[in-house]
Coordinates of C-alpha atoms in Angstrom, one line a residue:
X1 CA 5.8 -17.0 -10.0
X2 CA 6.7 -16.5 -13.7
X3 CA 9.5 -14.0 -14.6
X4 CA 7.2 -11.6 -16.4
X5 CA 5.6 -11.2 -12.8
X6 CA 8.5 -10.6 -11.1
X7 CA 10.0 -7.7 -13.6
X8 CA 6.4 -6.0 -13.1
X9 CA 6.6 -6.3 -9.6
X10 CA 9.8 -5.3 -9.5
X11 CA 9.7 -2.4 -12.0
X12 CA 6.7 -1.4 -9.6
X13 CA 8.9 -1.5 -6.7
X14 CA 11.6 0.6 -8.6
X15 CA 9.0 3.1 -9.5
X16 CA 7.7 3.7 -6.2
X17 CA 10.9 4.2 -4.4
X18 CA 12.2 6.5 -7.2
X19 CA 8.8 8.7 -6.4
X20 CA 9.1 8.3 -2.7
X21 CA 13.1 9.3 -2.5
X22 CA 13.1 11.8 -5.0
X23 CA 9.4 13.2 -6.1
X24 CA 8.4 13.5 -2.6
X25 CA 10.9 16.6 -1.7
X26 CA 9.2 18.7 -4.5
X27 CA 5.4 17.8 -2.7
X28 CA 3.4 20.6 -1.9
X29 CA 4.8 22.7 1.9
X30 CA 1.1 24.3 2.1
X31 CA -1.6 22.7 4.5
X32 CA -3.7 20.2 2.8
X33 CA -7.8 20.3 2.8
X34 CA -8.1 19.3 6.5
X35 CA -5.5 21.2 7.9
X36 CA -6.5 24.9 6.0
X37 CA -10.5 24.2 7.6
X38 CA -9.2 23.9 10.8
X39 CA -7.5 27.1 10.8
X40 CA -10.5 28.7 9.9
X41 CA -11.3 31.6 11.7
X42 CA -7.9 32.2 13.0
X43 CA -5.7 34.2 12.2
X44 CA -1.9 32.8 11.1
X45 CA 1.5 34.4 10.5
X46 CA 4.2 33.6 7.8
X47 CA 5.5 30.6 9.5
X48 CA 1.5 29.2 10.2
X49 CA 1.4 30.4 13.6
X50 CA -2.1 31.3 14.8
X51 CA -1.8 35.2 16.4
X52 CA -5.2 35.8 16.8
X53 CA -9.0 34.5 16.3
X54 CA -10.8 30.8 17.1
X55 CA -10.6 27.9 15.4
X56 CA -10.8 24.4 15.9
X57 CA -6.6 24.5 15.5
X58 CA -6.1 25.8 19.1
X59 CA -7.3 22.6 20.3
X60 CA -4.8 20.7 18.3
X61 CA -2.2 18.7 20.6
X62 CA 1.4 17.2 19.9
X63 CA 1.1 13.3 18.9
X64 CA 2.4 10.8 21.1
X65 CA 4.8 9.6 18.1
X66 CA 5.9 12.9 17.6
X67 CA 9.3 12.3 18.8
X68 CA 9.7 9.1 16.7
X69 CA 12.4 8.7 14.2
X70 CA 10.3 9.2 10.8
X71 CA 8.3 12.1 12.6
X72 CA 7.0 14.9 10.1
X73 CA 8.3 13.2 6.8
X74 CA 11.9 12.8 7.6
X75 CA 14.1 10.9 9.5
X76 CA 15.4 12.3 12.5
X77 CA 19.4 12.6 12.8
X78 CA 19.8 13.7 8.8
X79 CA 20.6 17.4 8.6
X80 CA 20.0 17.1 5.0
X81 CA 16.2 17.9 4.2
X82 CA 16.2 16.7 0.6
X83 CA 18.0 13.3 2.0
X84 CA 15.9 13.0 5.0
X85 CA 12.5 13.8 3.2
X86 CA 13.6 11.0 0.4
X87 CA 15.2 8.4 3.1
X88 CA 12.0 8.2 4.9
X89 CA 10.1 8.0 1.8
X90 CA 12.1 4.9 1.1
X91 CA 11.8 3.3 4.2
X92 CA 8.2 3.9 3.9
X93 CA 7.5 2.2 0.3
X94 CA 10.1 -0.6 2.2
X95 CA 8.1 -1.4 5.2
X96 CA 4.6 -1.4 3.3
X97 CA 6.4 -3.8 0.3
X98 CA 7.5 -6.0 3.1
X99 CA 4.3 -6.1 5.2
X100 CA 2.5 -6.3 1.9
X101 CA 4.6 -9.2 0.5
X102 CA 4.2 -10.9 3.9
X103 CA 0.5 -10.5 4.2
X104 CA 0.4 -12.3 0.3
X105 CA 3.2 -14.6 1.6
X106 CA 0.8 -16.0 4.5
X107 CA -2.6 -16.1 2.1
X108 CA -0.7 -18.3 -0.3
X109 CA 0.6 -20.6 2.8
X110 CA -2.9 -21.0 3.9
X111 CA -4.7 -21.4 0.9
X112 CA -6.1 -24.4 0.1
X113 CA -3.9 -27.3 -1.6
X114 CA -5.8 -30.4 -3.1
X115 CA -4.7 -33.7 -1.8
X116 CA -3.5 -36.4 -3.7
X117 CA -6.6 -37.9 -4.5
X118 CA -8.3 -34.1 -5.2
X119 CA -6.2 -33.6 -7.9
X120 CA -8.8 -33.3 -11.5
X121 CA -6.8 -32.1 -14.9
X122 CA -8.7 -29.3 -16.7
X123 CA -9.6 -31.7 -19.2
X124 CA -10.6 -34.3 -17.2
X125 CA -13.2 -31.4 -15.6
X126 CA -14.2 -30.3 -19.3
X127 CA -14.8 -34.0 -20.2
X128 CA -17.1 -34.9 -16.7
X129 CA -19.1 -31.6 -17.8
X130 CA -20.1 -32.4 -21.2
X131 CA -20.5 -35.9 -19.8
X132 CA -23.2 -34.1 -17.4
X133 CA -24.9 -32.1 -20.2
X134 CA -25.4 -34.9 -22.7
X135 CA -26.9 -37.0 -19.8
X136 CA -29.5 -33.8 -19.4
X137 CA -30.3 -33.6 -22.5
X138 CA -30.9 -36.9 -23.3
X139 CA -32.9 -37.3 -20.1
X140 CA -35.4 -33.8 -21.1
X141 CA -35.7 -35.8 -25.1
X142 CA -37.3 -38.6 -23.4

């Protein structure tokens, strides 16, 4: 890979970990799209507890990875809320850039390499082409 390749791809790496640890504390606390049209029809108090009506929310169950360690945007252990929030973030961008660069890793190990007597120069290709279209044209003149 050239070097102008790897500074974008690491300047995008930089940038997406610097948005994941730090950006992603000041994110939004409200309920997103999803979440505010299920709790329609009910009834919630200050801390989004539902005190009264029906909704589709009441049926709402605990995931099973509930109790993992990056459960609910931070990673379990860190008192800290800003440093857990941004850890996990981290991690996050971390695992995808590794399962991504993997994933690409495998494609390029797999794709096809010419063999030895495969091998055509660009030139020699350009050169077998007009070689092709001359024949055709001197073929449709006669």
């Amino acid at each position: 890979m050239k070097n102008r390749s790897w500074a974008f791809l690491a300047g995008g790496l930089l940038v997406a970990l610097l948005l994941a640890g730090v950006v992603s504390n000041y994110a939004s606390s409200h309920p997103d799209g999803l979440d505010s049209s299920l709790l329609k029809g009910c009834t919630v108090d200050a801390d989004d507890t539902i005190v009264g009506g029906s909704c589709p929310a009441q049926q709402a169950k605990d995931h099973e990875l509930g109790d993992s360690p990056l459960a609910d945007y931070g990673v379990r252990g860190i008192e800290n809320s800003f440093v857990s929030t941004g850890l996990s973030g981290v991690l996050g961008v971390l695992v995808t850039f590794a399962i991504g660069a993997g994933g690409f890793w495998l494609l390029r190990r797999r794709g096809g390499t010419p063999t030895d007597g495969d091998e055509t120069t660009a030139a020699e290709g350009e050169t077998a082409a007009s070689d092709d279209d001359t024949r055709r044209r001197a073929d449709a003149a006669s």
